[in-house]
mmCIF file of C-alpha atoms in Angstrom:
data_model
loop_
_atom_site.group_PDB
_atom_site.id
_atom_site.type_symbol
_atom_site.label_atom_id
_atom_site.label_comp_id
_atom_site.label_asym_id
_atom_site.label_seq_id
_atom_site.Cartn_x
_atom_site.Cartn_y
_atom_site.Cartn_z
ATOM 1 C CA UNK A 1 -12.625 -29.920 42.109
ATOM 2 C CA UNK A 2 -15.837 -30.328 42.434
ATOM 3 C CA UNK A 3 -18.032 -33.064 39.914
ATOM 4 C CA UNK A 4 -19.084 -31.115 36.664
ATOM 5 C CA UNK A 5 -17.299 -27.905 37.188
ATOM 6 C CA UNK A 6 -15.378 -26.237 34.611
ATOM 7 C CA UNK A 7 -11.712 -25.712 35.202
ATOM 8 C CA UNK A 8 -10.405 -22.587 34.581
ATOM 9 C CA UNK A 9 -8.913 -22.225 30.977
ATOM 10 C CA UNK A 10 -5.753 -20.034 30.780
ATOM 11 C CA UNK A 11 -5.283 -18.592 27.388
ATOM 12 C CA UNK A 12 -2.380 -20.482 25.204
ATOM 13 C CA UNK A 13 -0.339 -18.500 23.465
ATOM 14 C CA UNK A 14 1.427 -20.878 20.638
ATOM 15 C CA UNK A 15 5.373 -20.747 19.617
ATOM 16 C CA UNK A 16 5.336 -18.711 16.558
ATOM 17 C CA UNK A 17 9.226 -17.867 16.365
ATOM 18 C CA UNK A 18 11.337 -19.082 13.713
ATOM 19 C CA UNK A 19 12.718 -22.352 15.942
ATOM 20 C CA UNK A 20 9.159 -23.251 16.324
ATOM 21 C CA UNK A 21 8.708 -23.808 12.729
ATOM 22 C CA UNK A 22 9.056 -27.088 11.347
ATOM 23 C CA UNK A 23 10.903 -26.963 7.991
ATOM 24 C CA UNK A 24 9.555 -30.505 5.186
ATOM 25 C CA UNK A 25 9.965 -30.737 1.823
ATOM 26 C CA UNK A 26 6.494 -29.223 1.376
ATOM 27 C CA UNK A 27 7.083 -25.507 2.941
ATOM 28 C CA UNK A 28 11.172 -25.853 2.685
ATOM 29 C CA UNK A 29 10.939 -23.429 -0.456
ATOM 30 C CA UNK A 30 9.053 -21.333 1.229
ATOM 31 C CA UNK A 31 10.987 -21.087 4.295
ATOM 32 C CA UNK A 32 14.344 -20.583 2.237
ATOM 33 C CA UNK A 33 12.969 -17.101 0.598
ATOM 34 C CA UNK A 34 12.054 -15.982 3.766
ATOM 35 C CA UNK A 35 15.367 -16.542 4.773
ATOM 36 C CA UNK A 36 16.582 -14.881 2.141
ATOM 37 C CA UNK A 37 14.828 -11.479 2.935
ATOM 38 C CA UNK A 38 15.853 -8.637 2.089
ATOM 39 C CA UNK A 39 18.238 -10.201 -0.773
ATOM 40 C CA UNK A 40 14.875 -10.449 -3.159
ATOM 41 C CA UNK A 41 14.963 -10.064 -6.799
ATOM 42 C CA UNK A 42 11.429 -8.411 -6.352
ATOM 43 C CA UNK A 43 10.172 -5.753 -4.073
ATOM 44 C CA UNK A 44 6.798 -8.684 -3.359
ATOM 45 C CA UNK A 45 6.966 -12.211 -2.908
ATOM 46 C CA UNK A 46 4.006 -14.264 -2.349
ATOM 47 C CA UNK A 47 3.086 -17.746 -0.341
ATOM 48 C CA UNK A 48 0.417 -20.003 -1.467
ATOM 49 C CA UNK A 49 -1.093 -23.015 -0.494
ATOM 50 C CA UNK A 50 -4.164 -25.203 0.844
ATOM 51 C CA UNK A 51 -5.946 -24.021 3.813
ATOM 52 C CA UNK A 52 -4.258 -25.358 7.107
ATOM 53 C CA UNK A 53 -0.802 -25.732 5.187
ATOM 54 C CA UNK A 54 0.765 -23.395 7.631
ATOM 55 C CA UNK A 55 1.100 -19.828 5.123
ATOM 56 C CA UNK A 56 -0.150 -18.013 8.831
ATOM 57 C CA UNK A 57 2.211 -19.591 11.258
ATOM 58 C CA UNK A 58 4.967 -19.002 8.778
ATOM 59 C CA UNK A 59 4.175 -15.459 8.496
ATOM 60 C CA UNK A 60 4.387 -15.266 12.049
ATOM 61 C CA UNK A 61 7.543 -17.075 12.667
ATOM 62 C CA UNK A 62 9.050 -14.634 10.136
ATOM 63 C CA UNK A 63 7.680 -11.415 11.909
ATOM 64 C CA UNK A 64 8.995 -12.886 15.129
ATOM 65 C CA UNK A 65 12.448 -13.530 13.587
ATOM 66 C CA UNK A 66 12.568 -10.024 11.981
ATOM 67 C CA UNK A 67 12.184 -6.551 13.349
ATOM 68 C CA UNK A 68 9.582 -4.468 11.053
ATOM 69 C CA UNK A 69 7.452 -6.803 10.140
ATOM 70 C CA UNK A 70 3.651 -6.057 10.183
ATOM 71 C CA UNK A 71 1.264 -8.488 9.074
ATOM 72 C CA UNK A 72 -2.443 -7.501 8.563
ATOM 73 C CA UNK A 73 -5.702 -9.279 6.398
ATOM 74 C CA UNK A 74 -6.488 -8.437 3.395
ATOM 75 C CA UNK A 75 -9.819 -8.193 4.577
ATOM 76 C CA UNK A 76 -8.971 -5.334 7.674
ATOM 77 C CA UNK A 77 -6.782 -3.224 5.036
ATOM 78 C CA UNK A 78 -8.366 -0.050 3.928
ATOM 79 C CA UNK A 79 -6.639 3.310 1.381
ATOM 80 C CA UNK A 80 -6.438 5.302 4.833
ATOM 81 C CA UNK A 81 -4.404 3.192 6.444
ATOM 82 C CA UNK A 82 -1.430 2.586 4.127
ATOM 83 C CA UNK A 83 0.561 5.097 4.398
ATOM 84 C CA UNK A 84 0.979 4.745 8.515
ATOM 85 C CA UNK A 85 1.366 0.645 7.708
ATOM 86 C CA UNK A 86 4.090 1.523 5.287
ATOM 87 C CA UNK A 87 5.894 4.020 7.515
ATOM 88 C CA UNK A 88 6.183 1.484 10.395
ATOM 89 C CA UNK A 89 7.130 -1.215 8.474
ATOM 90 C CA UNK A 90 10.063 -3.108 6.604
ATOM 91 C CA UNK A 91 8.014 -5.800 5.485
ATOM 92 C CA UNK A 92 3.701 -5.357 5.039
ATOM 93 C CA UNK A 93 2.417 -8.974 5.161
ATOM 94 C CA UNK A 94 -0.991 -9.727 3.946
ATOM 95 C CA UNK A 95 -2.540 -12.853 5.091
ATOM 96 C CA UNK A 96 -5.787 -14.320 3.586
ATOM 97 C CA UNK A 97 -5.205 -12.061 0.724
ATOM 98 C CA UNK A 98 -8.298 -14.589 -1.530
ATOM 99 C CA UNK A 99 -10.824 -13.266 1.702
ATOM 100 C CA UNK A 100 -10.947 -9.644 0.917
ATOM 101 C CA UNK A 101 -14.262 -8.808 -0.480
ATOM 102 C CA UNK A 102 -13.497 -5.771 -2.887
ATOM 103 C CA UNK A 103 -10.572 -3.958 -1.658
ATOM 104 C CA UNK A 104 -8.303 -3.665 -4.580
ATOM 105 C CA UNK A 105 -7.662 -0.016 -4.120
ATOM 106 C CA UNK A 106 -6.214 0.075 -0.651
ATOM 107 C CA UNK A 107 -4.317 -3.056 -1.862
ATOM 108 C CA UNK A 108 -3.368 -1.246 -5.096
ATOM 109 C CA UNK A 109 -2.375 1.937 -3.050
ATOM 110 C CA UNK A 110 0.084 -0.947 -0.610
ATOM 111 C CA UNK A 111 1.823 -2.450 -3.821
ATOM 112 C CA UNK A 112 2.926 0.942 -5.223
ATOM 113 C CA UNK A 113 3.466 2.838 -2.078
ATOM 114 C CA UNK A 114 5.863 -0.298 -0.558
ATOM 115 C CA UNK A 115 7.791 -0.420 -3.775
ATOM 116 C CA UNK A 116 7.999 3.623 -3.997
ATOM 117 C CA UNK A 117 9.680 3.718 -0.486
ATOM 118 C CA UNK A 118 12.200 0.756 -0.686
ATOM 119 C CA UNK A 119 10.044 -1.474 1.558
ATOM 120 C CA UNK A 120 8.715 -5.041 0.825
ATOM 121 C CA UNK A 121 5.073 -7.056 0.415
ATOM 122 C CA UNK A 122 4.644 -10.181 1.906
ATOM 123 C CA UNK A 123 1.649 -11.568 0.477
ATOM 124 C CA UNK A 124 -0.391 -15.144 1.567
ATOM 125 C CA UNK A 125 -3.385 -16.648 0.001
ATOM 126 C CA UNK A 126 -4.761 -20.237 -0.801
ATOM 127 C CA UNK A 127 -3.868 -19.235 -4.529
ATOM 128 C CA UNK A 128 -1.550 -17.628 -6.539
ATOM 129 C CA UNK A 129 -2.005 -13.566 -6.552
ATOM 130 C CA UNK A 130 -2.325 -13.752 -10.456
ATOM 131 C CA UNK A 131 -4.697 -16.290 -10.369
ATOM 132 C CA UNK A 132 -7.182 -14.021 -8.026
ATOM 133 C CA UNK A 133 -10.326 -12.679 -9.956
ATOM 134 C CA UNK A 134 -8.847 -8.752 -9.526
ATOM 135 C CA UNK A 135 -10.943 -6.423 -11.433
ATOM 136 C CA UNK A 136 -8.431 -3.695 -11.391
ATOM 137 C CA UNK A 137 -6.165 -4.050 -14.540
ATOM 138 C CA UNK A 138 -3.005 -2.477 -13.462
ATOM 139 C CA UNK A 139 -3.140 -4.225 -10.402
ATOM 140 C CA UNK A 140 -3.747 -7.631 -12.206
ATOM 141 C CA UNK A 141 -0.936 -6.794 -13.882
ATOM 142 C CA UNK A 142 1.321 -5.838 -10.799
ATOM 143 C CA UNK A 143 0.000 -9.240 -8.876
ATOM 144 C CA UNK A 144 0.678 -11.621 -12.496
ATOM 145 C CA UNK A 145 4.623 -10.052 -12.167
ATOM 146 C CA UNK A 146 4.686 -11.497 -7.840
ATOM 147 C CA UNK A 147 7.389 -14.253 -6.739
ATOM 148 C CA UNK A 148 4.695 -16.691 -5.951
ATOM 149 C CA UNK A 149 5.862 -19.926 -4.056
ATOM 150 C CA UNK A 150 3.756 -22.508 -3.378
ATOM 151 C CA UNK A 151 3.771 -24.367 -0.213
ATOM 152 C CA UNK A 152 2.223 -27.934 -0.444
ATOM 153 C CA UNK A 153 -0.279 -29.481 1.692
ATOM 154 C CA UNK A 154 1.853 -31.421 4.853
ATOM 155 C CA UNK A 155 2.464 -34.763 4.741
ATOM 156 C CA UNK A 156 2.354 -37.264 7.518
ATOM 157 C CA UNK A 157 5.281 -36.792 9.110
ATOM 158 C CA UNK A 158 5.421 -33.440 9.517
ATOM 159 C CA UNK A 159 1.813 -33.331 10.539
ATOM 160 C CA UNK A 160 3.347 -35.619 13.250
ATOM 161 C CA UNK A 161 6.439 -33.624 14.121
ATOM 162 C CA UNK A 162 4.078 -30.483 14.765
ATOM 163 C CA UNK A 163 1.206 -32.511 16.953
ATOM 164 C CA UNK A 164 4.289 -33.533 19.021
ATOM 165 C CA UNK A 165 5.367 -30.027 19.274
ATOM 166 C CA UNK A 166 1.944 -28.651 19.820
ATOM 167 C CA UNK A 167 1.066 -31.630 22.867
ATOM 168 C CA UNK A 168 4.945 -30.025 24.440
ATOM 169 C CA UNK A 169 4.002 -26.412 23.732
ATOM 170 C CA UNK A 170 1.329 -27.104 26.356
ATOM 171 C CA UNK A 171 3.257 -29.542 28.511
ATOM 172 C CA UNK A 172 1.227 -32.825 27.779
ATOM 173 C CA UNK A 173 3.039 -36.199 28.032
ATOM 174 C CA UNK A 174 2.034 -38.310 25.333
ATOM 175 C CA UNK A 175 2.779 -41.648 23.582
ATOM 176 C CA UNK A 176 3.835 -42.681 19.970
ATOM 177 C CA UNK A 177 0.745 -44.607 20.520
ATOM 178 C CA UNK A 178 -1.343 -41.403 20.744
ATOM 179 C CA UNK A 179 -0.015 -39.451 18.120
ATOM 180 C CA UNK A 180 0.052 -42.181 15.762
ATOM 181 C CA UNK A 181 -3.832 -42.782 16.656
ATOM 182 C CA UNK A 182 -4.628 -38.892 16.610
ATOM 183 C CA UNK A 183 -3.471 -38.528 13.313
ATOM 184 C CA UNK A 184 -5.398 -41.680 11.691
ATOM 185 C CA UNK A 185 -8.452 -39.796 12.177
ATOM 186 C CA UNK A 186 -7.951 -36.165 11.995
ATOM 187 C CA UNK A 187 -8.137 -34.235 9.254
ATOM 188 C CA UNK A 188 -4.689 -33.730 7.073
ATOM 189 C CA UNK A 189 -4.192 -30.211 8.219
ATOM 190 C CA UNK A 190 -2.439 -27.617 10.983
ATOM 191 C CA UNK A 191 -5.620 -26.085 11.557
ATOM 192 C CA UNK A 192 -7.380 -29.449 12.705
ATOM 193 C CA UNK A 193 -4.671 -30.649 14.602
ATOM 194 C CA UNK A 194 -4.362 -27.321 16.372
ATOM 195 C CA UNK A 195 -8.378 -27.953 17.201
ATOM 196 C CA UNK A 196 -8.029 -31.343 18.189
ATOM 197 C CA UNK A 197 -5.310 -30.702 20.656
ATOM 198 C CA UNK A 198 -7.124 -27.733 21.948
ATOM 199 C CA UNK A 199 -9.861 -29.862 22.925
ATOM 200 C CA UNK A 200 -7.198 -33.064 24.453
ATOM 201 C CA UNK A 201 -5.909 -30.333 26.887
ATOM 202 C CA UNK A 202 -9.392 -29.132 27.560
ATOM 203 C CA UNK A 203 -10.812 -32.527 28.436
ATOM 204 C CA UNK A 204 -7.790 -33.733 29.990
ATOM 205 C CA UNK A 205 -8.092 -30.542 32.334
ATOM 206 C CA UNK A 206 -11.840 -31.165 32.871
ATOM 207 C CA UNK A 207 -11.134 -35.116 33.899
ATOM 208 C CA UNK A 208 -8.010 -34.988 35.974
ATOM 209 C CA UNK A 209 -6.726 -37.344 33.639
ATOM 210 C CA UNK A 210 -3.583 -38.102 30.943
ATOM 211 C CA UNK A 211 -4.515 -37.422 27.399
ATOM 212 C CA UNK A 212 -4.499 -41.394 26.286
ATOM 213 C CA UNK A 213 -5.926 -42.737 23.175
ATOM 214 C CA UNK A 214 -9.251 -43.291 25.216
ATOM 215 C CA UNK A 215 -9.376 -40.074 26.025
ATOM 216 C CA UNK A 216 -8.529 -38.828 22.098
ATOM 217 C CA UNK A 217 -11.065 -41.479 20.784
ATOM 218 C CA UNK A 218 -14.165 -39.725 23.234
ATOM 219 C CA UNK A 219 -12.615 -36.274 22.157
ATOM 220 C CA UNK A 220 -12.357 -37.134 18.300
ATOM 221 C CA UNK A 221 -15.751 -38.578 18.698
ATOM 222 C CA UNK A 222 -16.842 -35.525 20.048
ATOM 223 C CA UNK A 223 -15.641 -32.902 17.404
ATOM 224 C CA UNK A 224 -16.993 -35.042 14.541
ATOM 225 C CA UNK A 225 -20.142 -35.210 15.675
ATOM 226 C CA UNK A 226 -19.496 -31.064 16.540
ATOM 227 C CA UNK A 227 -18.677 -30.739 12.724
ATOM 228 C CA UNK A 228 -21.782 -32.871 10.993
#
């Protein structure tokens, strides 16, 4: 390779099935009424948490574990598309359900027609569905009566557990060293850690080179200054 030039960046893909999730005592609730599925008391159950607490990968992990699934944002789902949603699936998942901007009638329209037909809602937010600001009352109403659990932000050594995983995912040899470093100044969160070792593979790609903590200290450097 040439000095300066770029390598060429394969798209990762990221293990989303259900042995790629890592079960603490922050999501363990969570992951147990997923389990559970379709033995639920209610036709709609409901996941919240902080942002980067891992509601998405979960969501994934249980589509990939379970035929039928379809997960879509709240912020993509429109009136004319719920009945072909509904006929495909088992289980309609709706991530990032506090992003939707208006909406509450094709949501409104999913709630009644998945209970009408026997199928389920999966629904995941950074709050509680009856704590959204929904204008429509009967839909209020319908979100206040959701099996909302509550997954906790993840503590340190899960964080570390899944920065382990995610340096193996893309077959990086690291240290204890490293990971213990990485974490001390990253940002408590799946999402950041997912960024930061995007960018470790990146620049150990670009330099020929082991991701060491040298390397992680010029690469956390980097993305703080990115972020200011």
């Amino acid at each position: 390779m040439t000095g300066g030039q770029l390598p060429l960046t394969l798209p990762h893909r990221p293990a989303l099935g259900r042995e790629d999730f890592l079960t603490a005592a922050s999501n363990e609730q969570a992951v147990a009424w997923l389990e559970r599925w379709p033995d639920w008391p209610v036709h709609a159950l409901a996941l919240f948490g902080p942002p980067g607490c891992g509601k998405s990968h979960l969501l994934a992990a249980f589509a990939a574990a379970q035929d039928g699934v379809v997960i879509i944002d709240r912020a993509a789902l429109t009136v004319a598309m719920v009945p072909d949603l509904v006929e495909k699936a088992r289980v309609v998942a709706v991530d990032r359900l506090d992003d939707g901007d208006g909406g509450e009638d094709a949501l409104f329209h999913l709630w009644n027609l998945t209970k009408e037909t026997g199928r389920h809602l999966l629904l995941a937010g950074r709050e509680a569905p009856a704590r959204l600001g929904v204008r429509l009352p009967d839909l209020r109403s319908r979100l206040s009566s959701v099996l909302a659990i509550g997954i906790g932000a993840p503590d340190e050594s899960l964080l570390a557990a899944v920065l382990v995983k995610l340096f193996a995912d893309r077959q990086l040899k690291v240290t204890a060293d490293l990971i213990t470093y990485t974490l001390s100044r990253s940002e408590r969160s799946f999402a950041a850690i997912g960024r930061v070792v995007d960018a470790l593979d990146r620049a150990s790609l670009a330099a020929q080179r082991a991701v060491t903590v040298p390397l992680a200290r010029a690469v956390l450097e980097a993305l703080d200054t990115e972020e200011r």
